[in-house]
Amino acid sequence: MRFGVVVFPGSNCDADVYHAIRDVMGEPVDYVWHKDTAADGYDCLVLPGGFSYGDYLRTGAIARFSPIMAAVAEHAAAGKPLIGICNGFQMLLEMGLLPGAMLRNDSLQFRCHFQHLRVENAGTMFTGRFAPGEVISVPIAHGEGNYYCDGATLAELAAHGQIVFRYCDADGNVTPDANPNGSLANIAGIVNRAGNVLGLMPHPERCADPLLGGAERADGARLFASLIDSWERGMAGGR
Amino acid sequence: MFRTEIKVMLKAGVLDPQGVAVQGSLLTLGYGNVGAVRVGKLIQLELDAPDQAGAERQVDEMCRRLLANPVIESYTFTVTAADGSCTAARASAADGAPAVRPEVEG
């Protein structure tokens, strides 16, 4: 399964994603430059974390109009997997590929730590290797991850199983205390209605390599492995 | 030539963590009479346009496409002819309008 990692000025997790895909998952991966206008031949595109364009104006707002983004939107429209991680999630919201917007963390703090997540939908092409309701641990690192949308949108997300991950405590309780940024309904990650576009604030690429924190903290690798499973079964665009 | 000032604020009802923090700080300083605080952005830009109406139309489009995020923000702007001959003010749709982002354009 061939991956493309889009690199923007200010991206700083592109190399981590590249490493996770190539060295941990053993799949082919290329960097895709933000000034390119084509992203053909990739089975999955990843918009990595970082601070594209210095987070000027709003997070992801400038990156959204990069030359590559028309090709990214076409990729998504064709039903192929597209993952936005952290700043990449913010871009997907700005692009309108996912509903909602990000606000400053309610604590005003930049939160950087391992975070428990509850897998709310294990039936997506990204989550097949997780059990429904399973509690996993994935690092977060952001100052603007406070997900917001209006009530009607939230109801739509819930009704169609689009809420994939929620912030929770170690026992899987989704509580205000377990919410690191004030996100509506403790939302950590969502998919689009079609299910092929995933945006999440936590960083799966940072807990994919067992060398970094031990095998029990390789929950990020399971996300990528789930996607590769789906692709091999023809569920994510297919061979 | 026209001069434009665009004010972008979080919509009413959307939590403004910065505003809450500034309010807390002002209260700490002893300004016990301070109520709600909201923090926004002011953008100034110069624009070459054939006429006032064209300038306003273009600024409104810029606001919708880039300068404000209609999901969480509202905007108002003024457009003033460089010679000061004409000024107009406009605002975005009222809060609660459908929050739809335009598609990416190539």
Short mmCIF file of C-alpha atoms in Angstrom, two decimals:
data_model
loop_
_atom_site.label_atom_id
_atom_site.label_comp_id
_atom_site.label_asym_id
_atom_site.label_seq_id
_atom_site.Cartn_x
_atom_site.Cartn_y
_atom_site.Cartn_z
CA MET A 1 0.00 0.00 0.00
CA ARG A 2 1.67 3.18 -1.17
CA PHE A 3 1.59 6.21 1.15
CA GLY A 4 2.26 9.86 0.43
CA VAL A 5 3.15 12.26 3.25
CA VAL A 6 2.46 15.87 2.30
CA VAL A 7 5.15 18.29 3.49
CA PHE A 8 4.26 21.93 4.19
CA PRO A 9 6.51 24.71 5.40
CA GLY A 10 6.34 24.22 9.15
CA SER A 11 5.43 20.52 9.13
CA ASN A 12 7.41 18.76 11.86
CA CYS A 13 5.88 15.29 12.06
CA ASP A 14 6.38 14.38 8.40
CA ALA A 15 9.56 12.40 9.12
CA ASP A 16 7.87 10.56 12.00
CA VAL A 17 5.02 9.46 9.74
CA TYR A 18 7.49 8.49 7.03
CA HIS A 19 9.47 6.39 9.54
CA ALA A 20 6.36 4.70 10.91
CA ILE A 21 5.13 3.74 7.45
CA ARG A 22 8.45 2.64 5.95
CA ASP A 23 10.37 1.19 8.87
CA VAL A 24 7.61 -0.06 11.17
CA MET A 25 4.85 -0.99 8.73
CA GLY A 26 7.20 -1.89 5.87
CA GLU A 27 5.13 -0.12 3.24
CA PRO A 28 6.37 2.18 0.45
CA VAL A 29 6.11 5.88 1.22
CA ASP A 30 7.13 9.16 -0.42
CA TYR A 31 7.17 12.76 0.65
CA VAL A 32 4.83 14.93 -1.44
CA TRP A 33 5.82 18.60 -1.64
CA HIS A 34 3.12 21.18 -0.94
CA LYS A 35 3.89 22.95 -4.21
CA ASP A 36 3.27 19.83 -6.27
CA THR A 37 -0.05 19.73 -8.06
CA ALA A 38 -0.46 15.97 -8.47
CA ALA A 39 -0.60 13.13 -5.96
CA ASP A 40 -1.40 10.26 -8.29
CA GLY A 41 -0.40 6.72 -7.49
CA TYR A 42 -0.88 6.94 -3.72
CA ASP A 43 -3.29 4.64 -1.94
CA CYS A 44 -3.27 6.82 1.15
CA LEU A 45 -2.26 10.43 1.75
CA VAL A 46 -1.27 11.76 5.15
CA LEU A 47 -1.35 15.41 6.22
CA PRO A 48 1.14 15.41 9.07
CA GLY A 49 1.36 17.44 12.25
CA GLY A 50 3.32 20.61 12.81
CA PHE A 51 2.79 24.32 12.47
CA SER A 52 2.20 24.88 8.77
CA TYR A 53 2.75 28.52 7.86
CA GLY A 54 3.43 29.29 11.50
CA ASP A 55 -0.25 28.75 12.34
CA TYR A 56 -0.81 32.26 10.98
CA LEU A 57 -4.40 33.49 10.75
CA ARG A 58 -5.83 30.15 11.96
CA THR A 59 -4.27 26.69 12.22
CA GLY A 60 -4.36 25.07 8.79
CA ALA A 61 -5.99 28.09 7.14
CA ILE A 62 -3.07 28.96 4.87
CA ALA A 63 -2.03 25.37 4.13
CA ARG A 64 -5.53 24.73 2.88
CA PHE A 65 -4.77 26.79 -0.22
CA SER A 66 -1.44 25.10 -1.02
CA PRO A 67 -1.11 23.99 -4.66
CA ILE A 68 -1.25 20.30 -3.65
CA MET A 69 -4.61 20.62 -1.90
CA ALA A 70 -6.75 20.31 -5.03
CA ALA A 71 -5.12 16.93 -5.63
CA VAL A 72 -5.66 15.99 -1.97
CA ALA A 73 -9.36 16.86 -2.29
CA GLU A 74 -9.62 14.79 -5.48
CA HIS A 75 -7.95 11.86 -3.72
CA ALA A 76 -10.54 12.07 -0.95
CA ALA A 77 -13.42 12.48 -3.39
CA ALA A 78 -12.32 9.28 -5.10
CA GLY A 79 -12.89 7.46 -1.80
CA LYS A 80 -9.23 6.84 -1.08
CA PRO A 81 -7.96 7.02 2.50
CA LEU A 82 -6.79 10.42 3.74
CA ILE A 83 -5.47 10.93 7.27
CA GLY A 84 -4.95 14.31 8.92
CA ILE A 85 -2.98 14.20 12.15
CA CYS A 86 -3.00 17.19 14.52
CA ASN A 87 -2.21 20.14 12.21
CA GLY A 88 -3.38 17.86 9.39
CA PHE A 89 -6.74 17.45 11.16
CA GLN A 90 -6.95 21.24 11.44
CA MET A 91 -6.36 21.47 7.67
CA LEU A 92 -9.13 18.95 6.94
CA LEU A 93 -11.54 21.10 8.95
CA GLU A 94 -10.46 24.26 7.15
CA MET A 95 -10.84 22.47 3.81
CA GLY A 96 -14.34 21.38 4.71
CA LEU A 97 -13.47 17.71 4.19
CA LEU A 98 -14.49 17.21 7.81
CA PRO A 99 -17.11 19.27 9.68
CA GLY A 100 -16.34 21.62 12.57
CA ALA A 101 -13.44 23.82 13.60
CA MET A 102 -10.67 24.00 16.19
CA LEU A 103 -10.50 26.47 19.04
CA ARG A 104 -7.66 27.23 21.44
CA ASN A 105 -7.39 24.63 24.22
CA ASP A 106 -9.68 25.71 27.05
CA SER A 107 -6.72 25.56 29.44
CA LEU A 108 -4.73 27.84 27.10
CA GLN A 109 -1.90 25.34 27.65
CA PHE A 110 -0.01 23.44 25.02
CA ARG A 111 -0.77 19.86 26.09
CA CYS A 112 1.92 17.29 25.36
CA HIS A 113 1.55 13.85 26.95
CA PHE A 114 0.28 10.31 26.45
CA GLN A 115 -3.50 10.40 26.39
CA HIS A 116 -6.07 7.65 26.83
CA LEU A 117 -8.57 7.34 24.00
CA ARG A 118 -11.67 5.23 23.76
CA VAL A 119 -12.27 3.59 20.39
CA GLU A 120 -15.86 4.60 19.64
CA ASN A 121 -16.07 3.01 16.21
CA ALA A 122 -13.97 -0.07 15.49
CA GLY A 123 -15.76 -0.59 12.18
CA THR A 124 -13.91 2.05 10.16
CA MET A 125 -11.18 1.27 7.67
CA PHE A 126 -8.73 2.76 10.20
CA THR A 127 -9.74 0.89 13.35
CA GLY A 128 -10.33 -2.79 12.52
CA ARG A 129 -7.56 -3.98 14.83
CA PHE A 130 -9.15 -2.33 17.86
CA ALA A 131 -12.02 -3.71 19.91
CA PRO A 132 -15.14 -1.56 20.26
CA GLY A 133 -14.76 0.58 23.38
CA GLU A 134 -11.11 -0.39 23.80
CA VAL A 135 -8.93 2.10 25.68
CA ILE A 136 -5.70 2.90 23.89
CA SER A 137 -2.87 5.31 24.68
CA VAL A 138 -1.59 7.77 22.09
CA PRO A 139 0.44 10.97 22.54
CA ILE A 140 -1.10 14.38 22.00
CA ALA A 141 0.86 17.61 21.44
CA HIS A 142 -1.20 20.67 20.58
CA GLY A 143 -2.40 24.08 21.68
CA GLU A 144 -5.49 24.18 19.47
CA GLY A 145 -7.28 20.87 19.67
CA ASN A 146 -10.51 22.07 21.18
CA TYR A 147 -12.95 20.62 18.66
CA TYR A 148 -16.12 22.60 18.07
CA CYS A 149 -19.18 22.20 15.87
CA ASP A 150 -22.83 23.16 16.16
CA GLY A 151 -25.38 20.90 17.79
CA ALA A 152 -26.88 19.64 14.53
CA THR A 153 -23.44 18.65 13.24
CA LEU A 154 -22.62 16.86 16.49
CA ALA A 155 -25.87 14.91 16.25
CA GLU A 156 -25.02 13.93 12.67
CA LEU A 157 -21.53 12.79 13.68
CA ALA A 158 -22.94 10.66 16.48
CA ALA A 159 -25.79 9.24 14.41
CA HIS A 160 -23.48 8.02 11.66
CA GLY A 161 -20.68 6.62 13.80
CA GLN A 162 -18.31 9.33 12.68
CA ILE A 163 -16.86 9.90 16.14
CA VAL A 164 -13.97 7.44 16.11
CA PHE A 165 -11.94 8.36 19.19
CA ARG A 166 -12.87 10.18 22.40
CA TYR A 167 -10.59 11.36 25.19
CA CYS A 168 -11.11 9.22 28.29
CA ASP A 169 -9.44 8.15 31.52
CA ALA A 170 -7.49 4.91 32.00
CA ASP A 171 -10.74 3.03 32.65
CA GLY A 172 -12.44 4.33 29.55
CA ASN A 173 -14.66 6.89 31.27
CA VAL A 174 -15.34 9.84 28.99
CA THR A 175 -15.36 12.67 31.55
CA PRO A 176 -14.54 16.40 31.62
CA ASP A 177 -11.47 15.61 33.73
CA ALA A 178 -10.18 13.30 31.02
CA ASN A 179 -10.60 15.97 28.37
CA PRO A 180 -7.23 17.64 27.71
CA ASN A 181 -8.44 20.56 25.63
CA GLY A 182 -12.14 21.20 26.09
CA SER A 183 -13.22 19.37 22.94
CA LEU A 184 -16.93 19.06 22.41
CA ALA A 185 -18.09 15.61 23.58
CA ASN A 186 -14.41 14.75 24.25
CA ILE A 187 -13.91 14.31 20.53
CA ALA A 188 -10.34 13.30 19.60
CA GLY A 189 -10.91 11.98 16.08
CA ILE A 190 -13.67 11.83 13.48
CA VAL A 191 -14.24 10.44 9.99
CA ASN A 192 -16.29 11.88 7.15
CA ARG A 193 -19.62 10.35 6.26
CA ALA A 194 -18.04 8.19 3.54
CA GLY A 195 -15.53 6.91 6.09
CA ASN A 196 -12.35 7.44 4.07
CA VAL A 197 -11.16 10.71 5.63
CA LEU A 198 -9.88 10.52 9.21
CA GLY A 199 -8.85 13.52 11.29
CA LEU A 200 -7.39 13.09 14.76
CA MET A 201 -5.43 15.24 17.16
CA PRO A 202 -3.41 12.39 18.77
CA HIS A 203 -0.25 11.26 17.01
CA PRO A 204 -0.34 7.54 16.05
CA GLU A 205 3.04 7.88 14.32
CA ARG A 206 4.66 8.73 17.66
CA CYS A 207 3.65 5.42 19.24
CA ALA A 208 4.11 3.12 16.28
CA ASP A 209 7.72 2.02 16.73
CA PRO A 210 8.10 -0.46 19.62
CA LEU A 211 11.60 0.94 20.16
CA LEU A 212 9.96 4.13 21.36
CA GLY A 213 8.21 3.21 24.58
CA GLY A 214 7.80 -0.53 24.25
CA ALA A 215 5.38 -2.76 22.43
CA GLU A 216 2.53 -2.00 24.83
CA ARG A 217 2.62 1.56 23.56
CA ALA A 218 2.48 0.70 19.88
CA ASP A 219 -1.22 1.51 19.55
CA GLY A 220 -0.38 3.86 16.70
CA ALA A 221 0.97 0.97 14.63
CA ARG A 222 -2.36 -0.78 15.04
CA LEU A 223 -4.10 2.15 13.38
CA PHE A 224 -1.83 1.97 10.34
CA ALA A 225 -2.07 -1.85 10.34
CA SER A 226 -5.87 -1.61 10.39
CA LEU A 227 -5.78 0.58 7.31
CA ILE A 228 -3.40 -1.76 5.49
CA ASP A 229 -5.70 -4.70 6.38
CA SER A 230 -8.65 -2.78 4.95
CA TRP A 231 -6.79 -1.96 1.78
CA GLU A 232 -5.73 -5.58 1.29
CA ARG A 233 -9.36 -6.63 1.66
CA GLY A 234 -10.39 -4.03 -0.91
CA MET A 235 -12.24 -1.91 1.68
CA ALA A 236 -10.01 1.15 1.34
CA GLY A 237 -9.71 1.54 -2.38
CA GLY A 238 -8.07 -1.86 -2.67
CA ARG A 239 -5.32 -3.27 -4.80
CA MET B 1 -7.23 52.63 -3.94
CA PHE B 2 -9.32 51.56 -0.96
CA ARG B 3 -8.39 50.91 2.64
CA THR B 4 -10.17 48.15 4.46
CA GLU B 5 -10.42 47.19 8.10
CA ILE B 6 -11.76 43.74 8.84
CA LYS B 7 -12.72 42.70 12.33
CA VAL B 8 -12.98 38.96 13.01
CA MET B 9 -14.53 37.74 16.26
CA LEU B 10 -15.54 34.36 17.59
CA LYS B 11 -19.30 34.01 17.26
CA ALA B 12 -21.46 34.64 20.28
CA GLY B 13 -21.85 31.34 22.10
CA VAL B 14 -18.44 30.01 21.06
CA LEU B 15 -16.14 29.84 24.07
CA ASP B 16 -13.21 32.25 23.81
CA PRO B 17 -10.48 30.83 26.09
CA GLN B 18 -8.27 33.87 25.48
CA GLY B 19 -11.04 36.24 26.49
CA VAL B 20 -11.71 34.23 29.65
CA ALA B 21 -8.02 34.33 30.56
CA VAL B 22 -7.76 38.08 29.94
CA GLN B 23 -10.89 38.64 32.01
CA GLY B 24 -9.39 36.63 34.85
CA SER B 25 -6.21 38.65 34.70
CA LEU B 26 -8.07 41.96 34.74
CA LEU B 27 -10.09 40.80 37.74
CA THR B 28 -6.82 39.81 39.46
CA LEU B 29 -5.52 43.33 38.83
CA GLY B 30 -8.44 44.63 40.80
CA TYR B 31 -10.78 45.65 38.01
CA GLY B 32 -13.72 43.97 39.67
CA ASN B 33 -16.18 45.72 37.39
CA VAL B 34 -15.00 43.84 34.26
CA GLY B 35 -17.59 41.62 32.60
CA ALA B 36 -17.20 39.29 29.63
CA VAL B 37 -14.05 39.74 27.52
CA ARG B 38 -13.72 38.64 23.90
CA VAL B 39 -10.48 38.72 21.92
CA GLY B 40 -10.57 39.06 18.14
CA LYS B 41 -8.45 40.06 15.16
CA LEU B 42 -8.16 43.28 13.22
CA ILE B 43 -6.90 42.99 9.64
CA GLN B 44 -6.04 46.06 7.58
CA LEU B 45 -5.51 45.78 3.86
CA GLU B 46 -5.17 48.06 0.89
CA LEU B 47 -7.07 47.18 -2.23
CA ASP B 48 -6.97 48.37 -5.79
CA ALA B 49 -10.52 48.16 -7.15
CA PRO B 50 -12.49 50.01 -9.83
CA ASP B 51 -15.22 51.19 -7.46
CA GLN B 52 -16.55 51.00 -3.93
CA ALA B 53 -19.07 48.25 -4.63
CA GLY B 54 -16.45 46.08 -6.30
CA ALA B 55 -14.08 46.56 -3.38
CA GLU B 56 -16.77 45.57 -0.88
CA ARG B 57 -17.73 42.52 -2.87
CA GLN B 58 -14.14 41.37 -3.04
CA VAL B 59 -13.43 41.92 0.66
CA ASP B 60 -16.57 40.00 1.57
CA GLU B 61 -15.39 37.12 -0.61
CA MET B 62 -11.93 37.21 1.00
CA CYS B 63 -13.55 37.02 4.43
CA ARG B 64 -15.66 34.04 3.48
CA ARG B 65 -12.86 32.14 1.77
CA LEU B 66 -9.89 32.81 4.02
CA LEU B 67 -9.92 35.58 6.58
CA ALA B 68 -12.71 34.19 8.78
CA ASN B 69 -13.89 30.65 9.46
CA PRO B 70 -17.69 30.77 9.30
CA VAL B 71 -17.97 27.73 11.56
CA ILE B 72 -16.72 29.69 14.56
CA GLU B 73 -16.18 33.29 13.51
CA SER B 74 -18.16 36.30 12.32
CA TYR B 75 -16.71 39.35 10.65
CA THR B 76 -17.42 42.99 9.96
CA PHE B 77 -15.49 45.32 7.72
CA THR B 78 -15.24 48.89 6.52
CA VAL B 79 -14.08 49.98 3.09
CA THR B 80 -12.84 53.54 2.71
CA ALA B 81 -11.74 55.24 -0.50
CA ALA B 82 -8.15 56.44 -0.14
CA ASP B 83 -9.28 60.02 -0.66
CA GLY B 84 -11.84 59.57 2.10
CA SER B 85 -14.72 60.24 -0.27
CA CYS B 86 -16.73 57.19 0.62
CA THR B 87 -16.97 54.73 3.52
CA ALA B 88 -19.16 51.70 3.89
CA ALA B 89 -19.48 49.02 6.54
CA ARG B 90 -20.72 45.47 6.17
CA ALA B 91 -21.11 42.43 8.36
CA SER B 92 -21.25 38.70 7.84
CA ALA B 93 -24.48 36.77 8.08
CA ALA B 94 -25.93 36.63 11.56
CA ASP B 95 -24.65 34.06 14.00
CA GLY B 96 -26.32 30.74 13.50
CA ALA B 97 -26.20 30.93 9.72
CA PRO B 98 -25.34 27.61 8.08
CA ALA B 99 -21.69 26.87 8.77
CA VAL B 100 -20.54 25.64 5.41
CA ARG B 101 -17.02 26.09 4.14
CA PRO B 102 -16.55 26.61 0.41
CA GLU B 103 -14.81 23.82 -1.42
CA VAL B 104 -11.12 23.98 -2.24
CA GLU B 105 -10.50 25.67 -5.52
CA GLY B 106 -7.61 24.74 -7.73
#
